[in-house]
Short mmCIF file of C-alpha atoms and ligand atoms in Angstrom, two decimals:
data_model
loop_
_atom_site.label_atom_id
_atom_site.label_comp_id
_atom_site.label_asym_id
_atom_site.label_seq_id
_atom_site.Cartn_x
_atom_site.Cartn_y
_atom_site.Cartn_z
CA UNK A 1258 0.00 0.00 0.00
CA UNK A 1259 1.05 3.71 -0.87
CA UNK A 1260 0.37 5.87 1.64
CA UNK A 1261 -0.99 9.61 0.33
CA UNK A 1262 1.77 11.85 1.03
CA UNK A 1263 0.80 14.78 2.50
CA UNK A 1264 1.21 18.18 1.32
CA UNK A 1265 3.94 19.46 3.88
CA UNK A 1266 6.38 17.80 6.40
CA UNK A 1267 4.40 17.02 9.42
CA UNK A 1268 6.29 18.12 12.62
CA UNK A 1269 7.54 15.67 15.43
CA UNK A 1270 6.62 18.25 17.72
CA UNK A 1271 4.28 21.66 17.29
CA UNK A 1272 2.28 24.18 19.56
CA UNK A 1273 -1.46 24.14 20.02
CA UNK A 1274 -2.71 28.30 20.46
CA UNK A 1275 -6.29 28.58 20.57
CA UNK A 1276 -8.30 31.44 20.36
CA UNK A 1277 -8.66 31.82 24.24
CA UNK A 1278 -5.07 31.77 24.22
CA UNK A 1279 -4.17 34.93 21.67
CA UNK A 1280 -6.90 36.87 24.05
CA UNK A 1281 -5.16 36.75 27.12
CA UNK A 1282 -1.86 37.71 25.53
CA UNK A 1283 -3.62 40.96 23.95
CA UNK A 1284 -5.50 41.30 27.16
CA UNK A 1285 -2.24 41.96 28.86
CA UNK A 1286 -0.81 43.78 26.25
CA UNK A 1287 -3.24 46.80 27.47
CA UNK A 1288 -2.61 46.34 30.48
CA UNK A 1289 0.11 48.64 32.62
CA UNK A 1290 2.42 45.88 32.91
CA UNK A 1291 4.11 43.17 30.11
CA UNK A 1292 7.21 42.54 31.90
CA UNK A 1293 7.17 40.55 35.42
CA UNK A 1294 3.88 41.44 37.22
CA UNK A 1295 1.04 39.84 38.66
CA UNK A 1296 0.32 37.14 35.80
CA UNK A 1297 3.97 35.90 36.68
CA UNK A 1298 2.42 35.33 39.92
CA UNK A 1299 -0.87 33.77 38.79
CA UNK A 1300 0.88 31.16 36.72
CA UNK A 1301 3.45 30.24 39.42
CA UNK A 1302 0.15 29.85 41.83
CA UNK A 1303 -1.60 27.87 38.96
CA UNK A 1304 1.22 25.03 38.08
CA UNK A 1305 2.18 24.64 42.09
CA UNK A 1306 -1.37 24.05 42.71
CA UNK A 1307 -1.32 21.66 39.58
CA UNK A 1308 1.66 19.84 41.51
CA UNK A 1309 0.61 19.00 44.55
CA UNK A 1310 1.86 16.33 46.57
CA UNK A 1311 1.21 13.95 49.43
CA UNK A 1312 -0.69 16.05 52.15
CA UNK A 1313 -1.95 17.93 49.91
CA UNK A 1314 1.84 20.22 50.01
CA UNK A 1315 1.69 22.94 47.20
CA UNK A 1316 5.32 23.54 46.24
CA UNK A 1317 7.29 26.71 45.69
CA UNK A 1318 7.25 27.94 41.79
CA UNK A 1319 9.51 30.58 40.57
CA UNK A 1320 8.68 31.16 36.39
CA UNK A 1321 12.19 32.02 34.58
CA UNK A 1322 12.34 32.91 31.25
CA UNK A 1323 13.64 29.34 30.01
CA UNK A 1324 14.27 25.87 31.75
CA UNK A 1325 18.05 26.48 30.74
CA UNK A 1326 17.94 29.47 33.22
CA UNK A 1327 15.82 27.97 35.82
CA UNK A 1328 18.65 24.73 35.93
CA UNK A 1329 21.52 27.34 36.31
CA UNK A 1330 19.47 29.35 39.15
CA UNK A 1331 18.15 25.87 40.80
CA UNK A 1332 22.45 24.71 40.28
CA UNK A 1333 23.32 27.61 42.25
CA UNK A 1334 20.93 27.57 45.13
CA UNK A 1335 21.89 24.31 45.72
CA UNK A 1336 25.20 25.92 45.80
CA UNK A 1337 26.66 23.94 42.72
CA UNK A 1338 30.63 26.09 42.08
CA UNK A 1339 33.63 25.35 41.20
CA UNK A 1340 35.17 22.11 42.17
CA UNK A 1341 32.39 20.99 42.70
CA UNK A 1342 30.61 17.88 40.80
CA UNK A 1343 27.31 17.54 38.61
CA UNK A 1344 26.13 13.58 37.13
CA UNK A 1345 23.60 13.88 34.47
CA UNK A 1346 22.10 11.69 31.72
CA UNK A 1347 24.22 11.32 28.31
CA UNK A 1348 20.91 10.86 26.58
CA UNK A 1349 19.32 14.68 27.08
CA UNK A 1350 19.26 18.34 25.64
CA UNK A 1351 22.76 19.90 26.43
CA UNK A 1352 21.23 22.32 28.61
CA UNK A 1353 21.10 19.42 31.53
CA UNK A 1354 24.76 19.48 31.76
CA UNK A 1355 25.44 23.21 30.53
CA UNK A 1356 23.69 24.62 33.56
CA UNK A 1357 26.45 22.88 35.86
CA UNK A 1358 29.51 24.10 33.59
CA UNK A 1359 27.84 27.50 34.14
CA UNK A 1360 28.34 27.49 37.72
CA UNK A 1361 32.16 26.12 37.05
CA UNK A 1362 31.59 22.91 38.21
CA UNK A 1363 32.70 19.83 36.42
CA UNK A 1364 30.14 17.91 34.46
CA UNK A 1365 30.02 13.52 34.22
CA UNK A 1366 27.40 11.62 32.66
CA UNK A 1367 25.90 7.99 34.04
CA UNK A 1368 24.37 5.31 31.61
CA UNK A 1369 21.09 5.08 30.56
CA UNK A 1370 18.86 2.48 31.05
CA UNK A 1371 17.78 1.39 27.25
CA UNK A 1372 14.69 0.23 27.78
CA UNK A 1373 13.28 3.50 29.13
CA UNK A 1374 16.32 6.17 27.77
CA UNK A 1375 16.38 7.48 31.59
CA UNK A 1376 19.93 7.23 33.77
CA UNK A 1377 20.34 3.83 34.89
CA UNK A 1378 19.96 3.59 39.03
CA UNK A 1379 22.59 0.97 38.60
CA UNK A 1380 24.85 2.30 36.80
CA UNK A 1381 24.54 4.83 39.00
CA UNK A 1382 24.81 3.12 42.31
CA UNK A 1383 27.75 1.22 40.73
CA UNK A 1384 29.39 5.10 39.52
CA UNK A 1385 29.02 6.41 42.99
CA UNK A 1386 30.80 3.25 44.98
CA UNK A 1387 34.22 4.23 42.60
CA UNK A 1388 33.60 7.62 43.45
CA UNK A 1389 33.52 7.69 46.58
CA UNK A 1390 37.07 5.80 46.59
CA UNK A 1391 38.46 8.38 44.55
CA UNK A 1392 36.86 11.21 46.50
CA UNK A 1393 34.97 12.68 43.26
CA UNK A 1394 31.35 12.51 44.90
CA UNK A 1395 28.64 14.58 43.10
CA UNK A 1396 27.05 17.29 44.74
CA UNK A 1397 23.64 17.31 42.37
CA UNK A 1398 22.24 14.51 40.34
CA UNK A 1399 20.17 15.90 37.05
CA UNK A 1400 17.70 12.97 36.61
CA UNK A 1401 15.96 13.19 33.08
CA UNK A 1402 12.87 12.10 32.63
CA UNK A 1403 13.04 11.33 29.05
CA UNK A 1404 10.14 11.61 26.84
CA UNK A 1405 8.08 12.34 30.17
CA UNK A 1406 8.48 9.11 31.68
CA UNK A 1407 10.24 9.47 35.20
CA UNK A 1408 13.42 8.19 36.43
CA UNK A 1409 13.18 5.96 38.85
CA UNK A 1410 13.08 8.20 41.46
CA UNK A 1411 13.04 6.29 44.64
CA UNK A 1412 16.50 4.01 43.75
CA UNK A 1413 17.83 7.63 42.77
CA UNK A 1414 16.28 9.14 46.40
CA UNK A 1415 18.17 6.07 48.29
CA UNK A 1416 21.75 6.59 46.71
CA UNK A 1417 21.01 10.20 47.13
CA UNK A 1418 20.85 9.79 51.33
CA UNK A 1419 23.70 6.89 51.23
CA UNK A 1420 25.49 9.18 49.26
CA UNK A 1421 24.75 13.08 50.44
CA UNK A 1422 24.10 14.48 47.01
CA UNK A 1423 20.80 16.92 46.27
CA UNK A 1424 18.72 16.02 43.07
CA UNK A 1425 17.53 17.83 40.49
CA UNK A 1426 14.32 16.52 38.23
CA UNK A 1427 15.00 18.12 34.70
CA UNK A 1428 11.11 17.38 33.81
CA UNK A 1429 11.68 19.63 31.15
CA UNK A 1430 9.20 16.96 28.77
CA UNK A 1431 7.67 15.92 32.05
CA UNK A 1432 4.74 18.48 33.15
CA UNK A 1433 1.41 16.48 33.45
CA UNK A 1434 3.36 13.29 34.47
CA UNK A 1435 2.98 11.54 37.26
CA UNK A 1436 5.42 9.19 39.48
CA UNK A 1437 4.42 6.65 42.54
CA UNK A 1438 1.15 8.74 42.49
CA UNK A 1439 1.61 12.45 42.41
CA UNK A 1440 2.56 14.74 39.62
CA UNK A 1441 5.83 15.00 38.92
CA UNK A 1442 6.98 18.38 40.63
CA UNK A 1443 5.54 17.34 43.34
CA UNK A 1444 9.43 17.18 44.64
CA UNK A 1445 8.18 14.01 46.26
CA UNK A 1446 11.59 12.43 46.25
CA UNK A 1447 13.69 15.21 44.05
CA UNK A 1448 14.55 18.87 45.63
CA UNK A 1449 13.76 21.18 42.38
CA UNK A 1450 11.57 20.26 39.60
CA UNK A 1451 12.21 22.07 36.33
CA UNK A 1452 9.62 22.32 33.78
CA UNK A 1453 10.55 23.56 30.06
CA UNK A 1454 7.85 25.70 28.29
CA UNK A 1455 9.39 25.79 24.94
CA UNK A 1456 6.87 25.12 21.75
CA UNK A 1457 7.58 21.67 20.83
CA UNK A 1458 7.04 20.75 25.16
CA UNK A 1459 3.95 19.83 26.67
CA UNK A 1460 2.58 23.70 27.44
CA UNK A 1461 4.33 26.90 26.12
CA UNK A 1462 4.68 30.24 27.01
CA UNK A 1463 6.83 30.71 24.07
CA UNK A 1464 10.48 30.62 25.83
CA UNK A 1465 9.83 29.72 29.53
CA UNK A 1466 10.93 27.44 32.18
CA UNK A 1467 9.80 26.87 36.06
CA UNK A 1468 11.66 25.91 39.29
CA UNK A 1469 8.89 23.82 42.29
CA UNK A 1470 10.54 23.12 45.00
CA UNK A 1471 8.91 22.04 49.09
CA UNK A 1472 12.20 24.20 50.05
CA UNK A 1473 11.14 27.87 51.37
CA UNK A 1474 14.99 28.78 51.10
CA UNK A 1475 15.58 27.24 47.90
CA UNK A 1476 12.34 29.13 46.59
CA UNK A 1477 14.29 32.55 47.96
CA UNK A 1478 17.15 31.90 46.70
CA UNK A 1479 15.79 31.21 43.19
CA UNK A 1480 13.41 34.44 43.10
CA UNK A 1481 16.47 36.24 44.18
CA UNK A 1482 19.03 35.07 41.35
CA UNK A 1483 16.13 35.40 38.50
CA UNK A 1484 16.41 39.16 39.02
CA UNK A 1485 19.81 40.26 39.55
CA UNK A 1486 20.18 39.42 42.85
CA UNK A 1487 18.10 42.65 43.56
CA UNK A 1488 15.59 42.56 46.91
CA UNK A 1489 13.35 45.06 47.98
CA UNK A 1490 13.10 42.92 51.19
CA UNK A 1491 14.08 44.92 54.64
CA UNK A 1492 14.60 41.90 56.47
CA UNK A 1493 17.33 40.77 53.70
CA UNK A 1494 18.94 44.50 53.63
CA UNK A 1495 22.33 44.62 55.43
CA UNK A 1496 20.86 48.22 56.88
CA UNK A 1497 17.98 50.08 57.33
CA UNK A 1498 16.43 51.59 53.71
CA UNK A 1499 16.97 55.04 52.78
CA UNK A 1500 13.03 55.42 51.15
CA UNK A 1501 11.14 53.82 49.46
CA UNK A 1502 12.90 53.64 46.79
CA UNK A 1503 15.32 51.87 47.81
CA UNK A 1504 16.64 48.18 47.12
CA UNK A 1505 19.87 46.35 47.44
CA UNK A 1506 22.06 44.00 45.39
CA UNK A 1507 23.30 40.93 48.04
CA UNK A 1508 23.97 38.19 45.56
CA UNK A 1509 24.93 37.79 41.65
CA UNK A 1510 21.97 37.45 39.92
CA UNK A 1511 20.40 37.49 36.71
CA UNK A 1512 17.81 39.02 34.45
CA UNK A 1513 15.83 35.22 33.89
CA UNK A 1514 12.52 36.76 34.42
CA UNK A 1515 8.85 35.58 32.72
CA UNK A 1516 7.90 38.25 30.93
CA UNK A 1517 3.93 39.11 31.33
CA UNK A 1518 3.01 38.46 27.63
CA UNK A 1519 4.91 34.76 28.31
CA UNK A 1520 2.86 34.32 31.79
CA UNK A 1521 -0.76 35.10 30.26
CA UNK A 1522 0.15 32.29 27.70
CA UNK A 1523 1.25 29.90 29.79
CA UNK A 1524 -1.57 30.70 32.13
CA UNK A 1525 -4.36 30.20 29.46
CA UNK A 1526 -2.23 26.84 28.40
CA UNK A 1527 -2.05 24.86 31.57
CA UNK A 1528 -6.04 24.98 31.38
CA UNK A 1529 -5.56 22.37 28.78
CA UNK A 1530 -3.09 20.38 29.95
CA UNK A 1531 -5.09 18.06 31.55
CA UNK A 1532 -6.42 17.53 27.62
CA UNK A 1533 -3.25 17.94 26.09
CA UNK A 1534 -1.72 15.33 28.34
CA UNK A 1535 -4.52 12.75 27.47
CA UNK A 1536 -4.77 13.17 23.97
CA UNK A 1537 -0.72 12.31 23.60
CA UNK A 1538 -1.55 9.28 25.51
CA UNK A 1539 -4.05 8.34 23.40
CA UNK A 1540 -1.75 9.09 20.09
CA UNK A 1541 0.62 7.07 21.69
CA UNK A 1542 -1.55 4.04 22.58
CA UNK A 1543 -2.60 3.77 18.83
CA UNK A 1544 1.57 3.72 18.17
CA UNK A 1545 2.05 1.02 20.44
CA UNK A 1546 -0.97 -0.71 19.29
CA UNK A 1547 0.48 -0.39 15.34
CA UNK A 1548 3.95 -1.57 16.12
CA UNK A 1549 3.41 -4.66 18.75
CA UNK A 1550 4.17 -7.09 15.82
CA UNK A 1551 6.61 -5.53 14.18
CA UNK A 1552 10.55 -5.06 15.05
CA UNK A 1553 10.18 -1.96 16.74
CA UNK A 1554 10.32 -1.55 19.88
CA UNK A 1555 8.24 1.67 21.97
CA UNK A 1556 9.71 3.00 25.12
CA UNK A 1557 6.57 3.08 27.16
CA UNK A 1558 5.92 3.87 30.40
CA UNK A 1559 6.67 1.58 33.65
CA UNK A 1560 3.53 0.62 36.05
CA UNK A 1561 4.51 3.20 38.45
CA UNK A 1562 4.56 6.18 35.86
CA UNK A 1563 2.23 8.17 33.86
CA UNK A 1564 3.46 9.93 30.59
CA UNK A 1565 3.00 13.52 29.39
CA UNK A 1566 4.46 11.51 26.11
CA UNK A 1567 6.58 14.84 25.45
CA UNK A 1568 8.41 12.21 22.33
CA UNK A 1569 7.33 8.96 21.25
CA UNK A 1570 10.36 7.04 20.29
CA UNK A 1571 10.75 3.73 19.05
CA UNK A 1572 14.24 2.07 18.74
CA UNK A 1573 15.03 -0.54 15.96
CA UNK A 1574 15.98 -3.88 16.70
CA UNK A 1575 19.95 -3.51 15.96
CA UNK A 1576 22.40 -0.78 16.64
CA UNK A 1577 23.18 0.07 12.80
CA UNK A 1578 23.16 3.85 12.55
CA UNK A 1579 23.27 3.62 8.77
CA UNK A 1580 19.83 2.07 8.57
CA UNK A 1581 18.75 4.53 10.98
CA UNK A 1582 20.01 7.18 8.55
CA UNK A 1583 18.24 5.95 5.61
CA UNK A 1584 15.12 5.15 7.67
CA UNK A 1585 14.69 8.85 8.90
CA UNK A 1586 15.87 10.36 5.55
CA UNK A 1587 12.73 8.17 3.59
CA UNK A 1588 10.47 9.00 6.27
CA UNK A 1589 11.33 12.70 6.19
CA UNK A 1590 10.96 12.65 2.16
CA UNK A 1591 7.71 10.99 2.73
CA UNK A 1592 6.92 14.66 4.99
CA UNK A 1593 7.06 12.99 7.87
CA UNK A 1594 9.87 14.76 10.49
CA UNK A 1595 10.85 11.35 12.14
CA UNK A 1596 14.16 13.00 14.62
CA UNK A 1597 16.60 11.38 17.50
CA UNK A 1598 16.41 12.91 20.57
CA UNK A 1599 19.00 12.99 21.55
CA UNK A 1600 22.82 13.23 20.22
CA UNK A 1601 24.57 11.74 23.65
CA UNK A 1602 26.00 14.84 25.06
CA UNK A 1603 29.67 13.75 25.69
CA UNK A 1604 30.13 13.35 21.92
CA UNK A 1605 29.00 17.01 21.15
CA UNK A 1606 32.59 18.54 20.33
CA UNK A 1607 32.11 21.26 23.35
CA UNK A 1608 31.99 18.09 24.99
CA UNK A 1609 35.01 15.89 23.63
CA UNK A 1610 36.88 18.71 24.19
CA UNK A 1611 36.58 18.52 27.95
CA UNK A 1612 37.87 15.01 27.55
CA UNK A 1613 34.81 12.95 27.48
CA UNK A 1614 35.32 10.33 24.22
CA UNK A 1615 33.53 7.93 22.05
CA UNK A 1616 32.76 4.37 23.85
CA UNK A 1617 32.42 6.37 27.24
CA UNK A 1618 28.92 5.13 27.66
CA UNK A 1619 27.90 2.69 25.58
CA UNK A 1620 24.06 2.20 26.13
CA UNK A 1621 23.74 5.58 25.52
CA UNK A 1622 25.95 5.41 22.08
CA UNK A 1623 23.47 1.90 21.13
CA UNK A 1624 20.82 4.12 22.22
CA UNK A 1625 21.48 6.84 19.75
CA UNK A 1626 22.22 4.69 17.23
CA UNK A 1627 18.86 2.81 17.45
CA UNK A 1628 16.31 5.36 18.62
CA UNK A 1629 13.64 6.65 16.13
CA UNK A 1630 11.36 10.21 17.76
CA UNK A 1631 8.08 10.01 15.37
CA UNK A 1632 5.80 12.65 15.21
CA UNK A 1633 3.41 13.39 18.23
CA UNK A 1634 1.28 16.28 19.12
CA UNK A 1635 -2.39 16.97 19.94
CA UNK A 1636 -3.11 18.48 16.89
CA UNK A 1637 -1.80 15.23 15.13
CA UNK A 1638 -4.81 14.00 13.09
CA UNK A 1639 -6.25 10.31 12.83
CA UNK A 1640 -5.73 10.39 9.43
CA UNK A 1641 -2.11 11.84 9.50
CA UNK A 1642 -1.33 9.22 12.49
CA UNK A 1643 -2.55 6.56 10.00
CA UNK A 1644 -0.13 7.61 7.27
CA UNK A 1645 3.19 7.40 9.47
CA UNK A 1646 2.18 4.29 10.94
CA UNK A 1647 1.53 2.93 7.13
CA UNK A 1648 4.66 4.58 5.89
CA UNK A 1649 7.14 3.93 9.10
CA UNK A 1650 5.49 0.05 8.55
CA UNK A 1651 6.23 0.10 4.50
CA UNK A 1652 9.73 1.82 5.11
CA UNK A 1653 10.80 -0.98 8.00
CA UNK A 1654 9.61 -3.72 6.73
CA UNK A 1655 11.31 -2.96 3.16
CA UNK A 1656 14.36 -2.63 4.76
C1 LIG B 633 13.91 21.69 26.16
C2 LIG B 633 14.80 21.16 27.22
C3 LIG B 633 15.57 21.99 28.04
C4 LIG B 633 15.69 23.46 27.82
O1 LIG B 633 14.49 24.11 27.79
P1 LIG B 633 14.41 25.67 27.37
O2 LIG B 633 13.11 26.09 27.96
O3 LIG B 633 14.42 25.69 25.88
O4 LIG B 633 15.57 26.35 27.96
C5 LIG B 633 16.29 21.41 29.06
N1 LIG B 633 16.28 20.08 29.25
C6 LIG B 633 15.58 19.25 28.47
C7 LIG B 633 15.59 17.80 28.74
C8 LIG B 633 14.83 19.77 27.41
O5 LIG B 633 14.16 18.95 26.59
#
């Protein structure tokens, strides 16, 4: 059978802006403020409530103006500098590492599991043993949570009191997910939950990221770095204020603030996530459903998980990154934007040339050589599902 090709490529990942949405960005466009204000504040209120946790705890949220600079803000209140250490996944966006070389620490990856692309507990148990030998302990763990399945969180949680490190939940793909029976950023076993609002993620606010944390003094910290390191606070002010218009700078901060226009998007957004969440789920189900009998093989959630399906990847039965190739290169002349998510960080040249090399962690490397992202959004028709599943089918099995 020969599929209809469609018109133009169809995305892997792509917004969904409704009507409701465009109103409350020109709502607050005549309003008196567009830069950090009270819709900041209302969005913040609206995803903490959205991850609540056992006893019904609503976390902290500070809104940045990416999930690169919430990670560098959430390194540094958990005082991540140099000398110190940062372990992260191989198999991730480089801003999961980045955010530690920011803060001048030194960056090392741990192995992936390859059934679910997320850092290995294992591996990582086995990592920290010859660590703590050589006296090269981590002081933050980044756990990925890959496609928006979580890391096993709880094996992470035990190392993390055996071994005194703080963890960090990059749930950049991960909003709307939930672990062991509360949303993820519900901080039940991490300390700060990041959430990415970039287009292609689960919600956007164009560019825009958010830090949840149960910590008040992490939360402080946080607001504090997002804006220069600037309070207005009297109780933080090394002396009394001179008037009222007076503020002080008592840390090195940054200008990562949510703009207004950003807030009011993400605002109107999160009222569909709920939707959004579901209807990748049930995209998803008719992938897994489509490619049970043939080689592929779906990462798909564990029993104690539930997916925001950021990516729906399927890996092909043998590492052969050739075949790979030519798979994704007939699929995307077909119009179909089949992608790998992701290049394993340590072989990014940035990377190499801080001495990381080729073979350094090898289910990562089979990982990247196997994995297949196909397209999934919730604006992904029946009809346009059909045709990649037809064509992705023709394509494999003519291989
Ligand atoms: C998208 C992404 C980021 C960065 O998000 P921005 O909001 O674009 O800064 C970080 N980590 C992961 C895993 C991501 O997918």
């Amino acid at each position: 059978m020969t599929p209809f090709k469609p018109s133009s490529m169809i995305p892997y990942g792509k917004q969904d802006i409704s009507d409701e949405d465009i109103a409350a960005v020109a709502e607050v466009l005549k309003s008196n403020f567009i830069t950090q204000g009270p819709k900041v504040v209302e969005f913040e209120k609206a995803i903490a409530k959205r991850c609540q946790g056992s006893n019904n705890q609503i976390p902290f949220a500070v809104a940045t103006n990416s999930a690169t600079s919430a990670l560098h803000i959430a390194c540094l209140a958990l005082e991540v500098t140099t000398g110190d250490i940062v372990w992260t996944s191989p198999i991730s966006f480089v801003a999961s590492s980045n955010c530690a070389l920011y803060c001048g620490a030194k960056v090392d990856f741990v192995d992936i599991n390859i059934n679910s692309g997320n850092l290995c507990p294992k591996a990582l148990a086995k990592k920290l043993a010859l660590a703590k030998i050589n006296n090269v302990l981590p002081k933050v763990v980044i756990a990925v949570h890959l496609a928006g399945q979580s890391c096993d969180m709880k094996a992470i949680k035990i190392l993390a009191e055996q071994y005194h490190f703080s963890i960090i939940e990059d749930a950049s793909h991960a909003i709307g997910s939930s672990y062991n029976n509360f949303p993820v950023g519900s901080n039940q076993y991490g300390d700060i939950t990041i959430f990415s609002f970039h287009p292609v993620k689960i919600i956007t606010s164009a560019e825009g990221g958010m830090a949840l944390t149960n910590c008040a003094e992490l939360a402080k910290k946080m607001r504090l770095l997002r804006s220069h390191g600037i309070t207005s606070d009297q109780n933080e002010m090394t002396e009394q204020s001179h008037g009222p218009w007076y503020y002080q700078q008592i840390d090195l901060g940054f200008n990562y603030r949510m703009t207004e226009l950003q807030s009011a998007l993400g605002l109107s957004q999160s009222k569909r996530l709920n939707e959004f969440v579901e209807q990748r789920n049930k995209l998803a189900k008719t992938y897994d459903k489509a490619f049970e009998n043939s080689s592929l093989t779906s990462l798909f959630p564990k029993e104690d998980t539930y997916s925001a399906y950021h990516l729906y990847i399927v890996l092909l039965p043998t590492s052969d990154s050739e075949k790979q190739k030519k798979i994704i290169t007939q699929l995307r002349a077909m119009n179909i934007c089949a992608h790998v998510h992701y290049i394993p960080i340590h072989l990014q040249p940035y990377y190499q040339n801080l001495g990381f090399k080729k073979g350094d962690f090898p289910v990562a490397e089979e990982y990247y050589s196997k994995a297949i992202s196909l397209p999934l959004h919730p604006k992904l028709s029946h009809s346009e599902q059909q045709y990649i599943i037809n064509t992705v089918l023709d394509v494999i099995n003519s291989e």
